[in-house]
PDB file of C-alpha atoms in Angstrom:
ATOM      1  CA  MET O   1      44.931 -22.877  56.829  1.00 40.00           C
ATOM      2  CA  SER O   2      45.163 -23.850  60.297  1.00 39.00           C
ATOM      3  CA  THR O   3      46.455 -21.110  62.843  1.00 41.00           C
ATOM      4  CA  PRO O   4      49.634 -21.747  64.519  1.00 42.00           C
ATOM      5  CA  THR O   5      49.120 -23.569  67.777  1.00 41.00           C
ATOM      6  CA  ASP O   6      51.437 -26.251  69.460  1.00 48.00           C
ATOM      7  CA  TYR O   7      50.772 -29.639  68.490  1.00 45.00           C
ATOM      8  CA  ALA O   8      47.430 -29.205  66.730  1.00 47.00           C
ATOM      9  CA  PRO O   9      46.986 -30.820  63.441  1.00 44.00           C
ATOM     10  CA  PRO O  10      44.429 -29.011  60.755  1.00 50.00           C
ATOM     11  CA  VAL O  11      40.849 -29.450  62.061  1.00 51.00           C
ATOM     12  CA  ASP O  12      39.825 -31.890  59.561  1.00 54.00           C
ATOM     13  CA  ALA O  13      42.882 -33.867  59.943  1.00 45.00           C
ATOM     14  CA  PRO O  14      42.628 -37.115  62.567  1.00 46.00           C
ATOM     15  CA  VAL O  15      44.738 -36.592  65.347  1.00 45.00           C
ATOM     16  CA  SER O  16      46.227 -40.015  64.463  1.00 44.00           C
ATOM     17  CA  ALA O  17      47.563 -38.593  61.172  1.00 60.00           C
ATOM     18  CA  LEU O  18      49.819 -36.225  63.047  1.00 76.00           C
ATOM     19  CA  VAL O  19      53.631 -36.868  61.987  1.00 83.00           C
ATOM     20  CA  PRO O  20      56.215 -34.882  63.835  1.00 86.00           C
ATOM     21  CA  VAL O  21      59.301 -33.387  62.214  1.00 88.00           C
ATOM     22  CA  CYS O  22      62.097 -32.274  64.866  1.00 90.00           C
ATOM     23  CA  LEU O  23      65.087 -30.632  62.997  1.00 92.00           C
ATOM     24  CA  LEU O  24      68.338 -30.199  65.110  1.00 92.00           C
ATOM     25  CA  GLY O  25      70.698 -27.222  63.610  1.00 93.00           C
ATOM     26  CA  ASP O  26      74.216 -26.881  65.087  1.00 93.00           C
ATOM     27  CA  THR O  27      74.893 -23.175  65.514  1.00 95.00           C
ATOM     28  CA  SER O  28      78.167 -23.359  67.022  1.00 94.00           C
ATOM     29  CA  SER O  29      81.001 -20.921  65.777  1.00 93.00           C
ATOM     30  CA  SER O  30      82.460 -23.763  63.278  1.00 91.00           C
ATOM     31  CA  MET O  31      79.362 -22.935  61.276  1.00 93.00           C
ATOM     32  CA  ALA O  32      79.922 -19.656  60.543  1.00 92.00           C
ATOM     33  CA  SER O  33      82.498 -20.103  57.574  1.00 89.00           C
ATOM     34  CA  GLY O  34      83.672 -23.031  55.568  1.00 82.00           C
ATOM     35  CA  PRO O  35      85.643 -23.445  52.587  1.00 83.00           C
ATOM     36  CA  GLY O  36      82.842 -22.910  50.027  1.00 82.00           C
ATOM     37  CA  PRO O  37      81.092 -19.600  48.689  1.00 89.00           C
ATOM     38  CA  ILE O  38      78.369 -20.129  51.307  1.00 90.00           C
ATOM     39  CA  SER O  39      78.719 -20.576  54.969  1.00 92.00           C
ATOM     40  CA  PRO O  40      77.674 -23.526  56.979  1.00 93.00           C
ATOM     41  CA  ILE O  41      74.985 -21.797  58.634  1.00 94.00           C
ATOM     42  CA  ALA O  42      73.684 -19.975  55.905  1.00 94.00           C
ATOM     43  CA  ALA O  43      73.173 -23.116  53.858  1.00 94.00           C
ATOM     44  CA  LEU O  44      71.438 -24.461  57.231  1.00 94.00           C
ATOM     45  CA  ASN O  45      68.857 -21.662  56.992  1.00 95.00           C
ATOM     46  CA  ALA O  46      68.280 -22.000  53.309  1.00 94.00           C
ATOM     47  CA  GLY O  47      68.028 -25.832  53.726  1.00 94.00           C
ATOM     48  CA  LEU O  48      65.051 -25.138  56.720  1.00 94.00           C
ATOM     49  CA  THR O  49      63.406 -22.862  54.190  1.00 93.00           C
ATOM     50  CA  SER O  50      63.567 -25.294  51.525  1.00 93.00           C
ATOM     51  CA  LEU O  51      62.337 -28.128  53.757  1.00 92.00           C
ATOM     52  CA  ILE O  52      59.422 -26.237  55.036  1.00 92.00           C
ATOM     53  CA  SER O  53      58.280 -24.984  51.807  1.00 92.00           C
ATOM     54  CA  THR O  54      58.830 -28.820  50.350  1.00 91.00           C
ATOM     55  CA  LEU O  55      56.500 -30.409  53.207  1.00 90.00           C
ATOM     56  CA  GLN O  56      53.899 -27.374  52.539  1.00 90.00           C
ATOM     57  CA  ILE O  57      53.306 -28.617  48.829  1.00 90.00           C
ATOM     58  CA  HIS O  58      53.795 -32.138  49.488  1.00 86.00           C
ATOM     59  CA  PRO O  59      49.793 -33.043  49.931  1.00 80.00           C
ATOM     60  CA  GLU O  60      49.872 -35.715  52.729  1.00 79.00           C
ATOM     61  CA  ALA O  61      52.986 -33.408  54.706  1.00 82.00           C
ATOM     62  CA  ALA O  62      50.820 -30.379  54.214  1.00 84.00           C
ATOM     63  CA  ASP O  63      47.993 -32.268  56.027  1.00 83.00           C
ATOM     64  CA  THR O  64      49.531 -34.104  58.842  1.00 83.00           C
ATOM     65  CA  ALA O  65      53.094 -32.407  59.565  1.00 87.00           C
ATOM     66  CA  VAL O  66      54.176 -30.493  62.499  1.00 88.00           C
ATOM     67  CA  VAL O  67      57.725 -29.020  62.791  1.00 91.00           C
ATOM     68  CA  GLU O  68      59.880 -28.157  65.644  1.00 92.00           C
ATOM     69  CA  ILE O  69      63.477 -26.527  65.280  1.00 94.00           C
ATOM     70  CA  ILE O  70      66.124 -26.704  67.895  1.00 94.00           C
ATOM     71  CA  GLN O  71      69.384 -24.932  67.861  1.00 95.00           C
ATOM     72  CA  PHE O  72      72.646 -26.156  69.676  1.00 93.00           C
ATOM     73  CA  ALA O  73      75.875 -24.556  70.204  1.00 94.00           C
ATOM     74  CA  SER O  74      77.157 -24.113  73.822  1.00 92.00           C
ATOM     75  CA  THR O  75      73.381 -24.639  74.785  1.00 93.00           C
ATOM     76  CA  ALA O  76      70.310 -25.863  73.065  1.00 94.00           C
ATOM     77  CA  SER O  77      66.580 -24.218  72.686  1.00 94.00           C
ATOM     78  CA  VAL O  78      63.855 -24.617  70.836  1.00 94.00           C
ATOM     79  CA  VAL O  79      63.519 -21.642  68.247  1.00 95.00           C
ATOM     80  CA  MET O  80      60.156 -23.084  66.907  1.00 94.00           C
ATOM     81  CA  PRO O  81      58.000 -25.179  68.862  1.00 92.00           C
ATOM     82  CA  TYR O  82      55.786 -27.813  67.162  1.00 90.00           C
ATOM     83  CA  THR O  83      53.993 -25.763  64.711  1.00 89.00           C
ATOM     84  CA  HIS O  84      52.009 -27.140  61.797  1.00 89.00           C
ATOM     85  CA  VAL O  85      53.666 -26.994  58.657  1.00 87.00           C
ATOM     86  CA  ASP O  86      51.172 -24.659  56.858  1.00 84.00           C
ATOM     87  CA  ALA O  87      51.331 -22.151  59.691  1.00 86.00           C
ATOM     88  CA  ALA O  88      55.288 -22.351  59.589  1.00 84.00           C
ATOM     89  CA  ALA O  89      55.694 -19.955  56.551  1.00 79.00           C
ATOM     90  CA  THR O  90      59.128 -18.550  57.351  1.00 86.00           C
ATOM     91  CA  PRO O  91      61.546 -20.584  59.773  1.00 91.00           C
ATOM     92  CA  PRO O  92      63.404 -18.561  62.249  1.00 92.00           C
ATOM     93  CA  VAL O  93      67.101 -17.145  60.825  1.00 95.00           C
ATOM     94  CA  LEU O  94      69.639 -19.297  62.939  1.00 95.00           C
ATOM     95  CA  SER O  95      72.914 -17.763  63.678  1.00 95.00           C
ATOM     96  CA  ALA O  96      76.415 -19.300  64.650  1.00 94.00           C
ATOM     97  CA  SER O  97      78.168 -19.043  68.118  1.00 94.00           C
ATOM     98  CA  GLY O  98      79.900 -20.589  70.834  1.00 91.00           C
ATOM     99  CA  SER O  99      80.694 -24.333  70.945  1.00 91.00           C
ATOM    100  CA  THR O 100      79.490 -27.539  69.923  1.00 88.00           C
ATOM    101  CA  GLY O 101      77.145 -29.469  72.721  1.00 85.00           C
ATOM    102  CA  TYR O 102      74.956 -32.229  71.103  1.00 83.00           C
ATOM    103  CA  GLY O 103      73.348 -33.842  74.422  1.00 87.00           C
ATOM    104  CA  GLU O 104      71.061 -31.127  75.669  1.00 88.00           C
ATOM    105  CA  ALA O 105      69.736 -30.417  71.887  1.00 89.00           C
ATOM    106  CA  PHE O 106      68.837 -34.383  71.668  1.00 87.00           C
ATOM    107  CA  ALA O 107      67.260 -34.274  75.274  1.00 87.00           C
ATOM    108  CA  LEU O 108      65.231 -31.595  74.017  1.00 87.00           C
ATOM    109  CA  ALA O 109      64.181 -33.466  70.795  1.00 87.00           C
ATOM    110  CA  ARG O 110      63.405 -36.597  72.758  1.00 86.00           C
ATOM    111  CA  ARG O 111      61.233 -34.464  75.517  1.00 85.00           C
ATOM    112  CA  GLY O 112      59.105 -32.784  72.146  1.00 83.00           C
ATOM    113  CA  LEU O 113      58.840 -36.043  70.485  1.00 80.00           C
ATOM    114  CA  GLU O 114      57.413 -37.756  73.991  1.00 78.00           C
ATOM    115  CA  ASP O 115      54.808 -34.364  74.465  1.00 75.00           C
ATOM    116  CA  VAL O 116      53.729 -35.067  70.623  1.00 70.00           C
ATOM    117  CA  GLU O 117      53.498 -38.574  71.053  1.00 60.00           C
ATOM    118  CA  HIS O 118      50.466 -37.734  73.364  1.00 52.00           C
ATOM    119  CA  ALA O 119      49.016 -36.003  70.284  1.00 51.00           C
ATOM    120  CA  GLY O 120      48.896 -39.030  68.214  1.00 50.00           C
ATOM    121  CA  ALA O 121      52.109 -39.803  67.015  1.00 48.00           C
ATOM    122  CA  HIS O 122      54.026 -42.490  68.419  1.00 46.00           C
ATOM    123  CA  LEU O 123      57.937 -43.060  69.145  1.00 45.00           C
ATOM    124  CA  ASP O 124      58.121 -47.094  69.161  1.00 47.00           C
ATOM    125  CA  HIS O 125      60.769 -49.780  68.715  1.00 47.00           C
ATOM    126  CA  LEU O 126      64.205 -47.693  68.589  1.00 45.00           C
ATOM    127  CA  GLY O 127      67.618 -49.207  69.196  1.00 49.00           C
ATOM    128  CA  ILE O 128      68.829 -52.591  69.762  1.00 54.00           C
ATOM    129  CA  GLY O 129      66.666 -55.606  70.712  1.00 59.00           C
ATOM    130  CA  ALA O 130      66.697 -59.290  70.405  1.00 67.00           C
ATOM    131  CA  PRO O 131      67.518 -60.762  67.211  1.00 72.00           C
ATOM    132  CA  VAL O 132      65.032 -61.130  64.618  1.00 72.00           C
ATOM    133  CA  LYS O 133      64.904 -62.915  61.074  1.00 76.00           C
ATOM    134  CA  GLY O 134      64.112 -60.717  58.381  1.00 70.00           C
ATOM    135  CA  GLU O 135      62.616 -61.543  55.010  1.00 72.00           C
ATOM    136  CA  ASP O 136      66.021 -62.244  53.349  1.00 75.00           C
ATOM    137  CA  GLY O 137      66.921 -64.878  56.098  1.00 80.00           C
ATOM    138  CA  LYS O 138      69.190 -62.963  58.071  1.00 77.00           C
ATOM    139  CA  GLU O 139      69.003 -61.857  61.873  1.00 74.00           C
ATOM    140  CA  ASP O 140      68.735 -58.466  62.741  1.00 65.00           C
ATOM    141  CA  ARG O 141      68.942 -56.686  66.177  1.00 60.00           C
ATOM    142  CA  ILE O 142      68.237 -53.052  64.924  1.00 55.00           C
ATOM    143  CA  CYS O 143      65.046 -51.534  65.502  1.00 53.00           C
ATOM    144  CA  ASN O 144      64.278 -48.988  63.000  1.00 50.00           C
ATOM    145  CA  GLY O 145      60.899 -47.648  64.652  1.00 48.00           C
ATOM    146  CA  ALA O 146      57.263 -48.870  64.084  1.00 43.00           C
ATOM    147  CA  LEU O 147      54.911 -47.999  61.492  1.00 37.00           C
ATOM    148  CA  ASP O 148      52.051 -46.963  63.390  1.00 38.00           C
ATOM    149  CA  ASN O 149      49.315 -43.773  63.036  1.00 36.00           C
ATOM    150  CA  ALA O 150      50.299 -43.250  59.640  1.00 36.00           C
ATOM    151  CA  LEU O 151      54.140 -42.870  59.762  1.00 37.00           C
ATOM    152  CA  GLY O 152      57.099 -43.881  61.908  1.00 37.00           C
ATOM    153  CA  VAL O 153      58.583 -41.447  64.017  1.00 39.00           C
ATOM    154  CA  ALA O 154      62.449 -41.548  64.504  1.00 39.00           C
TER     155      ALA O 154
END
């Protein structure tokens, strides 16, 4: 098991195998209650715990995944910086308050992914580009992300 350090894969994993997982969680006051038996914020917290646990038992993810959690409401903040998945035993518990503001959260996520890119993962070819003919003969302008250094990052 590796120790929790930002952007560091296990010692025996090549840096090129690093796969960042950036999670953005809406923690605005609208997440405090909902129509179901469980509040949306409780469901988000349960989902974060389940995702981390699932990544930890998946052989490839356990060796390569680093996870960052960003919460956003009126402001955005990194509540768990990129941490190797085997060191991310329990994600922080998020609570709901404030209004919903996506912009700052997306800016934080992009900066984090750009930082991780320097450690071996690549974020390439996202957005809309020149038309490219696919295997089905149809043209497509959507760039879905490159598959390089193990897996694509999007």
